[in-house]
Coordinates of C-alpha atoms and ligand atoms in Angstrom, one line a residue:
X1140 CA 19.5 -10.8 -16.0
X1141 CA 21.9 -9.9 -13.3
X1142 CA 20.7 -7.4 -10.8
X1143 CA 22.0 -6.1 -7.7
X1144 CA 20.0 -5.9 -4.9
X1145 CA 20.6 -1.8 -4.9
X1146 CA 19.7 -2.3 -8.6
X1147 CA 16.5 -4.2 -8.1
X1148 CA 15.0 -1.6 -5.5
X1149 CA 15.5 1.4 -8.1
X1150 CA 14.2 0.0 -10.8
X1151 CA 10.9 -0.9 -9.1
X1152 CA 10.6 2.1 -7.8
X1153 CA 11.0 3.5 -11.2
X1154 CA 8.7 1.4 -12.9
X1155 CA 5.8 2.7 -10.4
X1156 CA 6.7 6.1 -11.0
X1157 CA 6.5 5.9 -14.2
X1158 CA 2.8 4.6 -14.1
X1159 CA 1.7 7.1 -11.8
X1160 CA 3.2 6.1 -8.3
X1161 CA 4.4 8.8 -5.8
X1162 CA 7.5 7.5 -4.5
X1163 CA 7.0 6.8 -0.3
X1164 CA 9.9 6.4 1.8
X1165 CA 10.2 3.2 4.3
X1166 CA 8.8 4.2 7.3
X1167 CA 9.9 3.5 10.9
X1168 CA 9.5 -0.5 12.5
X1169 CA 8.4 1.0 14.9
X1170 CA 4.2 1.6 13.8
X1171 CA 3.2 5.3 14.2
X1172 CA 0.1 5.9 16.0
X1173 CA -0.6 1.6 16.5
X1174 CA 0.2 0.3 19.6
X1175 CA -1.8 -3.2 18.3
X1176 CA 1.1 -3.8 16.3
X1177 CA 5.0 -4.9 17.4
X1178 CA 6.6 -3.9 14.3
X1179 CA 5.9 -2.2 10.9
X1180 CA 6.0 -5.8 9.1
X1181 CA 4.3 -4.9 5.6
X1182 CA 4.4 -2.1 3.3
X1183 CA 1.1 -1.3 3.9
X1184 CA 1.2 -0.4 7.6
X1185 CA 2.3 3.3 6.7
X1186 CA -0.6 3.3 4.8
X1187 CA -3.3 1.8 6.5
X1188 CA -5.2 5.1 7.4
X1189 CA -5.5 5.5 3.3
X1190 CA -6.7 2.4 3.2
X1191 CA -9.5 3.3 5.7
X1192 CA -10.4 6.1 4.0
X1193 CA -9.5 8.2 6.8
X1194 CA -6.6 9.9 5.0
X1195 CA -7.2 11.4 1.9
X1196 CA -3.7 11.2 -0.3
X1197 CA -2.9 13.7 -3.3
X1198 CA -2.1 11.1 -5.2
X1199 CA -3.9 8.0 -5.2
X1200 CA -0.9 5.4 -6.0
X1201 CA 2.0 4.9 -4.5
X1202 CA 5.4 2.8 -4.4
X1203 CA 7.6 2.4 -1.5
X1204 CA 10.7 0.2 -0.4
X1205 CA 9.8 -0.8 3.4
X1206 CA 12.0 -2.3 6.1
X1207 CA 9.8 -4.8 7.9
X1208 CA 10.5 -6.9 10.9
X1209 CA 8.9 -9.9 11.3
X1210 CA 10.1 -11.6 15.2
X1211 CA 7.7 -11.7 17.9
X1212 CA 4.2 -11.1 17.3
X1213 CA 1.6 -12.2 15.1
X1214 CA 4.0 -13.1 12.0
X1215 CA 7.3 -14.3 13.8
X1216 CA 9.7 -15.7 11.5
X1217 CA 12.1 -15.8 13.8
X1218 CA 12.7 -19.3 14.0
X1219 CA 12.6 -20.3 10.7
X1220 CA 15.6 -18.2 10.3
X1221 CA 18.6 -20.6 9.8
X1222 CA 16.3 -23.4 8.6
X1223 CA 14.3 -22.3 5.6
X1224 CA 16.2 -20.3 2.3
X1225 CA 13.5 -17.7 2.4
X1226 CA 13.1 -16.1 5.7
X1227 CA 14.5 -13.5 7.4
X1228 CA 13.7 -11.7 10.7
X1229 CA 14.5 -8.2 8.5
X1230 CA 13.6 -7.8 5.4
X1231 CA 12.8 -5.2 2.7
X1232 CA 9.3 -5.5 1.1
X1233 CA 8.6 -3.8 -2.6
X1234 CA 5.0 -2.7 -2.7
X1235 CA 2.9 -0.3 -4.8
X1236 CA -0.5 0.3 -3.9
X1237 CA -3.5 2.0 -5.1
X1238 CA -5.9 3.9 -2.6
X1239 CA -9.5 3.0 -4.5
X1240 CA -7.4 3.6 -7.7
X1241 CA -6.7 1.1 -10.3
X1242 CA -7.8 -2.6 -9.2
X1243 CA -7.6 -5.7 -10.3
X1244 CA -6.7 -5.5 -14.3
X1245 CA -3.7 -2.9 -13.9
X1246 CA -2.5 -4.7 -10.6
X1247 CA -2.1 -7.6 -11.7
X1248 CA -0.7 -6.4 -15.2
X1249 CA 1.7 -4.3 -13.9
X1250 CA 3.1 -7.1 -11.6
X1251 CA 3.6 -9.5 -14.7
X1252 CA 5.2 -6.4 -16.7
X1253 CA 8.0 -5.8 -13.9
X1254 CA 8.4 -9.7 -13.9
X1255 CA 8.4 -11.1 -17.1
X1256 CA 9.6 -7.4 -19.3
X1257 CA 12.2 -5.6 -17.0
X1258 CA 13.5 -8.2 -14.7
X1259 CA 12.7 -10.8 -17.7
X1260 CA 12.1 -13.5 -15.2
X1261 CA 11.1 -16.9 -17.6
X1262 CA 7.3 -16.9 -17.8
X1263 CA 7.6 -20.7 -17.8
X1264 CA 8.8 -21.0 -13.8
X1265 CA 5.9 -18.6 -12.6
X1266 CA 2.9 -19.9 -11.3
X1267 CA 0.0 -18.1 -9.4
X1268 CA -2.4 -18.6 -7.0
X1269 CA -6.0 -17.0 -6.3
X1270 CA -8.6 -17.3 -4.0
X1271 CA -10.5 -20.3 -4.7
X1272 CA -13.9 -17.8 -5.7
X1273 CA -11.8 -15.1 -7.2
X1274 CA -13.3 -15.8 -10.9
X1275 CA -12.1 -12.2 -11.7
X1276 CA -8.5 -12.6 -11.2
X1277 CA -8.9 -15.9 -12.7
X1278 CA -10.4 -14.7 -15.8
X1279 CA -7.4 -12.5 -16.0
X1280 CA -4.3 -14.4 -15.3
X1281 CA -6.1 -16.8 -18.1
X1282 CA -7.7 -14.7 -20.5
X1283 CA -5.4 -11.3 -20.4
X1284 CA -2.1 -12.3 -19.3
X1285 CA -2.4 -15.5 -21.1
X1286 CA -1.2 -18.5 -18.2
X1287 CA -2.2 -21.9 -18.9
X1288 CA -4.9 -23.3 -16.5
X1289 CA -2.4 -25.2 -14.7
X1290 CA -0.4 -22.4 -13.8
X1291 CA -3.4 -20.8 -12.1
X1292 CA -4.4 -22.7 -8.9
X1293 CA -7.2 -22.2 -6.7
X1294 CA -6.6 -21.6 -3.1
X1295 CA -9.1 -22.3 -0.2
X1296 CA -9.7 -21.7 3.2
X1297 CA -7.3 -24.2 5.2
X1298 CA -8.6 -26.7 7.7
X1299 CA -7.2 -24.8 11.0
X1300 CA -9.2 -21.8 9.7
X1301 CA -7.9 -18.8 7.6
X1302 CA -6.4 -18.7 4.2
X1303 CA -3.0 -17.9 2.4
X1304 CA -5.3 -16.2 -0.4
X1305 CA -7.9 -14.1 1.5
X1306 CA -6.2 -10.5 3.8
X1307 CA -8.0 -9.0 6.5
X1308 CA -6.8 -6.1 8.3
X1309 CA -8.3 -7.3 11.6
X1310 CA -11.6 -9.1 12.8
X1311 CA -13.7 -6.3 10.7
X1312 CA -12.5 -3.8 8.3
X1313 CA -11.5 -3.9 4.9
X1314 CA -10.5 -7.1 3.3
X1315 CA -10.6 -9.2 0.4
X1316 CA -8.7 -12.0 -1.6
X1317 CA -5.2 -12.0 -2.7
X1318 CA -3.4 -13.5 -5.9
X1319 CA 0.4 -14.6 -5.2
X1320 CA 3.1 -14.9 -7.5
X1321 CA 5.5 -18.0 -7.0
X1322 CA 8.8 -19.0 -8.8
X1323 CA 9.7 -23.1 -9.3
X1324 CA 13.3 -23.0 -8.7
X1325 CA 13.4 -26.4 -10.7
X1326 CA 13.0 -30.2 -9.4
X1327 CA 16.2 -30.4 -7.4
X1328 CA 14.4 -29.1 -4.5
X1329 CA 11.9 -30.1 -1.8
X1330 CA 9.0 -29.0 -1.9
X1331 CA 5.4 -29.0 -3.7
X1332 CA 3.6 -25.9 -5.1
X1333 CA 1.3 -23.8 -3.0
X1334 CA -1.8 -25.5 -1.4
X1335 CA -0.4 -29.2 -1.3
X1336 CA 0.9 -31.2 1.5
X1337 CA 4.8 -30.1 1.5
X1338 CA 4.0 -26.7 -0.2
X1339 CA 6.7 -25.2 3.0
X1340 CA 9.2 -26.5 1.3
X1341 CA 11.6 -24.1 -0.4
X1342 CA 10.9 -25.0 -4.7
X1343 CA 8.3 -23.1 -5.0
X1344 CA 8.9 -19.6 -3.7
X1345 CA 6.4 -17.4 -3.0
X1346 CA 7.8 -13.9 -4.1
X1347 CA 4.7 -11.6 -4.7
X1348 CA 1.4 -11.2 -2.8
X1349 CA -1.2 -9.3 -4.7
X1350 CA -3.8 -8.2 -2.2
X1351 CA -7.1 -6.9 -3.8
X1352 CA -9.1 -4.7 -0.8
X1353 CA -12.5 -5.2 -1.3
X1354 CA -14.9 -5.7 1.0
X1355 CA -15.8 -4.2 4.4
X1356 CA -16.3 -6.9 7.3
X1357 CA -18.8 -5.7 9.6
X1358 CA -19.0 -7.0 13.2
X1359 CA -21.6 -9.7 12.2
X1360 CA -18.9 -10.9 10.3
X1361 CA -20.8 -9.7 6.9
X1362 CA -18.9 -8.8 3.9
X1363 CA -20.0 -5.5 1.9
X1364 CA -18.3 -4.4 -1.1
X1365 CA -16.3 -1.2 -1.0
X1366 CA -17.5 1.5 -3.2
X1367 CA -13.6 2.2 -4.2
X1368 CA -11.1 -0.8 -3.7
X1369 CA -7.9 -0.5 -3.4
X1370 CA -4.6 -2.6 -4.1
X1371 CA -1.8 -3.2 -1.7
X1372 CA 1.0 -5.3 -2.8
X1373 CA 4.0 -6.6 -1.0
X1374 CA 7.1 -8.3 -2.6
X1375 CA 10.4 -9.7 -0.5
X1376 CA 13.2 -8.3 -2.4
X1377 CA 16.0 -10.7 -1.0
X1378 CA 13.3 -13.2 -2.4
X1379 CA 13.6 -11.6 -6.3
X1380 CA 17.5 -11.0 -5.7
X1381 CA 18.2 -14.8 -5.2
X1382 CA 16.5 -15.9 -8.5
X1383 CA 18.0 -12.7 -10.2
X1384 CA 21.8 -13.2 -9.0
X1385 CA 20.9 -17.1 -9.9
X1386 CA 20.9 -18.4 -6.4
X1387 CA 18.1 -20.2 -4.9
X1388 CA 18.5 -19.2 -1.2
X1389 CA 18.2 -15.4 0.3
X1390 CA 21.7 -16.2 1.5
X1391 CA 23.6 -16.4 -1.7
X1392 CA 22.2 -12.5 -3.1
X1393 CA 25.0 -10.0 -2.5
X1394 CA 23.8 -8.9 0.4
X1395 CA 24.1 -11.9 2.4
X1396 CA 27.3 -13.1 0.7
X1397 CA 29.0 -9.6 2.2
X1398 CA 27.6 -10.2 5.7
X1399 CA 28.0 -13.8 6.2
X1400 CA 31.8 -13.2 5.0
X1401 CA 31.9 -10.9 7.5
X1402 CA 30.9 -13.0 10.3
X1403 CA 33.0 -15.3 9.1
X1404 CA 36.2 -13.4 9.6
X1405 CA 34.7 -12.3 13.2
X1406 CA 33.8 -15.4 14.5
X1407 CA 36.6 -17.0 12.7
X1408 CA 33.7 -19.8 11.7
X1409 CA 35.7 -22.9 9.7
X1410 CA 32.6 -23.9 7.6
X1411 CA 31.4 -20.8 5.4
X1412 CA 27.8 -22.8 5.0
X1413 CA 27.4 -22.8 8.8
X1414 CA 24.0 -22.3 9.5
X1415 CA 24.7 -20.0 12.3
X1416 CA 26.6 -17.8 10.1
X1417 CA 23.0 -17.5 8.2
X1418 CA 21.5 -16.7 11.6
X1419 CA 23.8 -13.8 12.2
X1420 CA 23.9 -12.2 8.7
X1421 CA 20.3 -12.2 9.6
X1422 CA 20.3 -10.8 13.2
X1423 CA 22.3 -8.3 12.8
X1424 CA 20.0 -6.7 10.3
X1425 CA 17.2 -6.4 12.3
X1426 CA 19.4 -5.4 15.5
X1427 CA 21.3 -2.8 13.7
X1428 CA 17.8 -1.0 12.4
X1429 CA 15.3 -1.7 15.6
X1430 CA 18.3 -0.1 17.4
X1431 CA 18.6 2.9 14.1
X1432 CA 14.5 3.2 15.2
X1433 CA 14.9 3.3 18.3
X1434 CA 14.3 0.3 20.3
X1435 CA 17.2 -0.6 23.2
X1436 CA 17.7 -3.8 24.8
X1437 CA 15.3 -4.6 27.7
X1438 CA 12.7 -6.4 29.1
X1439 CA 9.6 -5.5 28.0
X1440 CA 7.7 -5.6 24.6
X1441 CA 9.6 -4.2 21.8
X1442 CA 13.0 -3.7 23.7
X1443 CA 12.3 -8.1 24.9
X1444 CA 12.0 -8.9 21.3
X1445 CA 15.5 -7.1 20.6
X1446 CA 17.1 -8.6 23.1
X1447 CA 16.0 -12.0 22.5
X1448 CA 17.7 -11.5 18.9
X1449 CA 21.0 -10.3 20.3
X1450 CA 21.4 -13.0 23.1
X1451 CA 20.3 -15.6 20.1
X1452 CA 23.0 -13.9 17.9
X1453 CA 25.7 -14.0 20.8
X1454 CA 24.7 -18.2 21.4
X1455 CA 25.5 -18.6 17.9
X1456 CA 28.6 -16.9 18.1
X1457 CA 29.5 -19.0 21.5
X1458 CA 28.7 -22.3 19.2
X1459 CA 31.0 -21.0 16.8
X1460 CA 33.9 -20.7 19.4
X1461 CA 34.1 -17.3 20.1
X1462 CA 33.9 -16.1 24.0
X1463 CA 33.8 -12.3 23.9
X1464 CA 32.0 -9.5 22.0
X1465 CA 32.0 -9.9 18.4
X1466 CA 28.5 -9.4 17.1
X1467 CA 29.0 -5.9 16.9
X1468 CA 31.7 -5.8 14.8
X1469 CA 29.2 -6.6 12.1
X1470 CA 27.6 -3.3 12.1
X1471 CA 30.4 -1.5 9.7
X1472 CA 30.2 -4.5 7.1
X1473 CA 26.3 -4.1 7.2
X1474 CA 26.9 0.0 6.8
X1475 CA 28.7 -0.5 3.8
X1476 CA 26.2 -2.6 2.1
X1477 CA 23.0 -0.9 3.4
X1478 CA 24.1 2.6 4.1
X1479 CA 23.9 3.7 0.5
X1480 CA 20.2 3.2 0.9
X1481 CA 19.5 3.7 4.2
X1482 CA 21.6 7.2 5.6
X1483 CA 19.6 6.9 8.7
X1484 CA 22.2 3.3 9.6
X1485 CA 25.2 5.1 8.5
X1486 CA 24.1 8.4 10.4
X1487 CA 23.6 5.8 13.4
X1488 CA 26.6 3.3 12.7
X1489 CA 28.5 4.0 16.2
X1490 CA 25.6 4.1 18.5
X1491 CA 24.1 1.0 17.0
X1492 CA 27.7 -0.9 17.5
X1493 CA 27.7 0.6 21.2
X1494 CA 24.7 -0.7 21.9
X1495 CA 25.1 -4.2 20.8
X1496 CA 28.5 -4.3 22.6
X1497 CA 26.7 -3.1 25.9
X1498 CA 24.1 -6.1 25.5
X1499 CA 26.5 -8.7 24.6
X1500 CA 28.7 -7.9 27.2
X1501 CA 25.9 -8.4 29.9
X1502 CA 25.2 -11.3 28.4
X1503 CA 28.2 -13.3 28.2
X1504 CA 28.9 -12.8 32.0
X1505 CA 25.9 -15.3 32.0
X1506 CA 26.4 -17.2 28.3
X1507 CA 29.2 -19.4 29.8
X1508 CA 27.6 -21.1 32.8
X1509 CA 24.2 -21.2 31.5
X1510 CA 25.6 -23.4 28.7
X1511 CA 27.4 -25.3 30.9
X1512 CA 24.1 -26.2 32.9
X1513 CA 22.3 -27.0 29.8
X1514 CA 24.9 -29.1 28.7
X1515 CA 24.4 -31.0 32.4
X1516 CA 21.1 -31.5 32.0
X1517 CA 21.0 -32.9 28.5
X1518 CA 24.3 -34.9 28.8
X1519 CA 22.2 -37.9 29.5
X1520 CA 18.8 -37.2 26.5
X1521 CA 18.5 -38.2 23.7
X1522 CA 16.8 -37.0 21.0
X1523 CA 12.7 -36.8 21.4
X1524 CA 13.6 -35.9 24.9
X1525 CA 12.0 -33.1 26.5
X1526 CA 14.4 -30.2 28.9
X1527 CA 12.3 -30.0 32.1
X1528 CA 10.2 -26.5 32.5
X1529 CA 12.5 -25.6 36.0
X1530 CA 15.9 -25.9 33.7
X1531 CA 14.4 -24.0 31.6
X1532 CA 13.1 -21.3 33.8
X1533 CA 16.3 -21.4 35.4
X1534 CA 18.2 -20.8 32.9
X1535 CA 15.6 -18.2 32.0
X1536 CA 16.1 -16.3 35.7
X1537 CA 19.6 -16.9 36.2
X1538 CA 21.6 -16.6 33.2
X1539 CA 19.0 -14.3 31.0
X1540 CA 18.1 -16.9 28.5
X1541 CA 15.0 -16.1 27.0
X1542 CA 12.6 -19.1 25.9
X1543 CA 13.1 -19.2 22.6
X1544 CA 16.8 -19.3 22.7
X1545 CA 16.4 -22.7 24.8
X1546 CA 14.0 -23.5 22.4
X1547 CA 16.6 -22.6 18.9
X1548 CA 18.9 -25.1 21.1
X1549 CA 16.6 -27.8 22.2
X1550 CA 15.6 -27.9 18.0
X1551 CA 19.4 -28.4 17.1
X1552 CA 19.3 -31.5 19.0
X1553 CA 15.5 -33.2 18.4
X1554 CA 14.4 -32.1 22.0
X1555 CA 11.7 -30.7 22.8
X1556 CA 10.8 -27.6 26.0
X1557 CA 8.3 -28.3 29.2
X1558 CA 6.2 -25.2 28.2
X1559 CA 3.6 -25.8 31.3
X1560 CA 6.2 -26.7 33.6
X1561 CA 8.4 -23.6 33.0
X1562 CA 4.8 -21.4 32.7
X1563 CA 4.1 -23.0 35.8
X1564 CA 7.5 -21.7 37.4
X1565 CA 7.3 -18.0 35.9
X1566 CA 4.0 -18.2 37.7
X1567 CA 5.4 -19.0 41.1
X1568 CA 7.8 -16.5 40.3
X1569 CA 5.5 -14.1 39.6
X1570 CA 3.5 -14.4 42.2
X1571 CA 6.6 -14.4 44.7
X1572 CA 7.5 -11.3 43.6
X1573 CA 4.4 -9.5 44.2
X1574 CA 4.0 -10.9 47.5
X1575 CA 7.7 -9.2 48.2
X1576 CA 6.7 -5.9 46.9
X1577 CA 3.8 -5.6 48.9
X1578 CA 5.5 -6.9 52.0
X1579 CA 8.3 -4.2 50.8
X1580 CA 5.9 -1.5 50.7
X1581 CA 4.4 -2.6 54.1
X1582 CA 7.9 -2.2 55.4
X1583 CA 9.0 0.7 53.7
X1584 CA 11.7 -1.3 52.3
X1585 CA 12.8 0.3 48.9
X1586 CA 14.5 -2.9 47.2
X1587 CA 11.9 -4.8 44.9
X1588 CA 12.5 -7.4 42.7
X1589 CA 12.1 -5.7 39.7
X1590 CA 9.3 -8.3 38.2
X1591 CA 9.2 -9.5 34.5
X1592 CA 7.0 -8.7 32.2
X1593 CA 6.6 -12.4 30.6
X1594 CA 3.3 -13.1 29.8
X1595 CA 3.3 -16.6 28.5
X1596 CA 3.9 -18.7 25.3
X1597 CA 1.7 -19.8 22.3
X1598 CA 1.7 -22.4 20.0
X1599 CA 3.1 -21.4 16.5
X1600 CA 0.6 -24.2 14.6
X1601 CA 2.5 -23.8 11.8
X1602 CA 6.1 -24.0 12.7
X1603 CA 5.1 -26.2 15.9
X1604 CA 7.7 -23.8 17.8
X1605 CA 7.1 -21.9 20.5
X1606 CA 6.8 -18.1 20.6
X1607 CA 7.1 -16.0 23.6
X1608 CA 4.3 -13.3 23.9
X1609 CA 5.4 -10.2 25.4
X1610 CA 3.6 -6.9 26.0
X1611 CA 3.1 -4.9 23.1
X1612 CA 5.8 -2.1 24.1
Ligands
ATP278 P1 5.7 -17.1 3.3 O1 4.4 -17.8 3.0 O2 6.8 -17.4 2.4 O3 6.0 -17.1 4.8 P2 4.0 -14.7 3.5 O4 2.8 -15.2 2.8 O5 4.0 -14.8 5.0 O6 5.3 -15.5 3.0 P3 3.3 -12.0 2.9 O7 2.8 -11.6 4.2 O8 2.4 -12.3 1.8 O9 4.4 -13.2 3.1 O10 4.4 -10.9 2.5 C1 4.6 -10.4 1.2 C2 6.0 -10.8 0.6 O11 7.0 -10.5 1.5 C3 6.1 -12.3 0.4 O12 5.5 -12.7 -0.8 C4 7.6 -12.5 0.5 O13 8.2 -12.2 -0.8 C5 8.1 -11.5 1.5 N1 8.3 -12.0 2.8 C6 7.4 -12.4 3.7 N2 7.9 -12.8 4.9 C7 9.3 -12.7 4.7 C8 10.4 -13.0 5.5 N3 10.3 -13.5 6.8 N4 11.6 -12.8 5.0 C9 11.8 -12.4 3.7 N5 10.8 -12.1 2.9 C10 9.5 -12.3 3.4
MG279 MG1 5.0 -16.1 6.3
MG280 MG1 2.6 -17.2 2.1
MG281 MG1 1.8 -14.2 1.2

């Protein structure tokens, strides 16, 4: 059944509300009252006070539509965007939840129901997963909804520790396992179902995670059962809209199509399946509503994280050819798609284009010669080659690329970054500075290096990428 995007948000929320859900607008990205958090990047952040049991709600279900951003932080999709069908930096996340309402029988009913009866997605390419000791959701995928035992695999804990199929909040709190729904987009495609070896390829798409709340960690690492669990569920709608408007990747739902046109005609882009026109259909979602929620360009925490998506946006836009401000031009296509749903981008259209056209313009004075030193220094490597930590930092210090925008380069061509040796340099640099702001406030001299707020990279396991940490705003 064909669905639009705008389609396939209404009629979830619908179907909730007709079981019982009060209807919850998206909150902000920006987490209210959690500074442990860089952005709202679940539906359930909004509610996690319920889900303590320190707010008591009317009504004990609910349904909401919520912008999440996932860059920076502990889930940074960041640089799988571009290279993977299914992620995005922005993206909007169908959930309903129950606050020690219903649990596991109704969840995980209801979920098949929207699936398989309104959307009627083929039971046949829908497989689940559950926790490896769930027995309960088991015993109910098998015996209630009917799925044959091979459709219903068992996930454990993985080797580096943690599991797809079991949520915690944080170290102690509430927690428990999950159940996930995944769609085979059929054999043509890489990848192998959940739990083996190439299960990050993009076949098997994970589009539903079912997450059943109930236990209580305690700081001894005990689990004790809650008295009332609860149900929070989380479900990428671009995800849904590809297999619904027969696509496979995010990038072919309307949506996309719309925005990557767009960039098309501003970057003037030959190749319409240019990757970098993926990567700024993306950005310029998760610009356009950090900046509609208030973050600005800058160099600390929040405000790092968006500039680090607009200077990658602008590189993009200089590989494509284009040497002045364009990115912002991207704002009215993305108002006419999103605005219906979203007034607070249309209310915000002009300042959000003024504000991307401010940060662009900085940074192109810089763009041109910092790819023209990177392009020195890796005239001669080849690939496997690893870009020294001072070019790096230089290019870093001088010309305002952030890490990971060396790092989305260094990947296009099979090289790899100096992390210590550029670590090693911010440290210098660091250290430098202080030394001249306490010399200047020896001397009474009112000029100080204003000093950065970089705090050091870790190692994404997963994605074997590296992730700058910043402060959490
Ligand atoms: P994946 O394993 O594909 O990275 P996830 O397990 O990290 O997804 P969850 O944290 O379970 O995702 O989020 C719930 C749902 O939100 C997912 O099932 C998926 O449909 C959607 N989702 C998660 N991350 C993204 C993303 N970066 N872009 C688009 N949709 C996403
Ligand atoms: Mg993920
Ligand atoms: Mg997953
Ligand atoms: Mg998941």
């Amino acid at each position: 059944m064909m669905k639009t995007t705008a389609e396939l948000r209404t009629a979830f929320l619908e179907f909730f509300n007709q079981r019982g859900h009060e209807i919850v607008p998206s909150s902000s990205l920006i987490p209210a009252h959690d500074p442990t958090l860089l952005f709202t990047n679940a539906g359930m952040v909004q509610f996690k006070d319920a889900f303590l049991g320190l707010e008591h709600r009317a009504n004990p279900r609910a349904v909401s539509c919520q912008r999440c951003v996932r860059a920076g932080g502990k889930h940074n999709d960041l640089e799988n965007v571009g290279y993977t069908a299914r992620h995005h930096t922005f993206f909007e996340m169908l959930g309903n939840f129950s606050f020690g309402d219903y649990f596991k029988p109704e969840a995980i009913r209801y979920g098949w129901d929207f699936l398989t009866q309104v959307l009627k997605l083929p039971a046949d390419r829908l497989l689940v997963t559950v926790y490896q000791t769930d027995d309960e959701a088991y015993a109910i995928w098998r015996d209630e909804i009917g799925l044959p035992e091979e459709k219903v695999l068992r996930i454990g804990d993985k080797p580096s520790g943690g599991s797809d199929n079991f949520w915690q909040m944080g170290d102690t709190g509430p927690c428990g396992p999950c159940t996930e729904i995944f769609y085979d987009h059929g054999a043509h495609i890489p990848g192998g179902p959940p739990g083996s070896a190439d299960e990050d390829g993009d076949r098997f798409i994970e589009i539903w995670n079912i997450v059943f709340m109930q236990y209580d960690r305690t700081v001894d690492g005990q689990l004790h059962p809650l008295p009332k669990p609860s149900v929070d569920t989380g479900m990428g709608i671009e995800r849904l809209a590809a297999i619904l408007q027969g696509g496979h990747s995010n990038y072919d739902i309307d949506i996309f199509r719309h925005l990557i046109t767009a960039a098309q005609a501003v970057t003037g882009a030959a190749d319409q399946k240019s990757s970098s026109l993926k990567v700024l259909a993306d950005h310029i979602r998760s610009c356009a509503f950090l900046i509609v929620d208030g973050v600005r360009p800058g160099n600390e925490g929040r405000d790092y994280v968006l500039r680090r998506i607009i200077r990658r946006a602008a590189r993009h836009g200089h590989k494509l050819g284009v040497d002045e401000p364009f990115f912002y031009r991207l704002v009215a296509p993305l108002v006419e798609v999103m605005g219906p749903a979203y007034s607070e981008l249309a209310n915000a259209q002009a300042e959000v284009a003024r504000v991307l056209r401010q940060e662009e313009e900085r940074f192109l004075q810089t763009l041109a010669s910092g790819m023209q030193v990177l392009e020195t220094e890796l005239a001669d490597m080849t690939p496997g080659g690893t870009i020294p930590g001072e070019v790096v930092f230089k290019l870093y210090d001088t010309h305002g690329f952030p890490f990971d925008l060396t790092a989305d380069i260094a990947r296009e061509r099979g090289l790899v970054l100096d992390e210590s040796g550029f670590e090693h340099a911010m440290a210098e640099r660091r250290a430098q500075s202080r030394a001249a702001s306490q010399f200047a406030q020896q001397t009474h001299v009112l000029e100080i290096e204003t000093p950065t707020c970089f705090e050091g990279y870790a190692q994404d396991k997963a994605q074997g990428a590296l992730i700058a940490i910043v402060h959490d705003g």
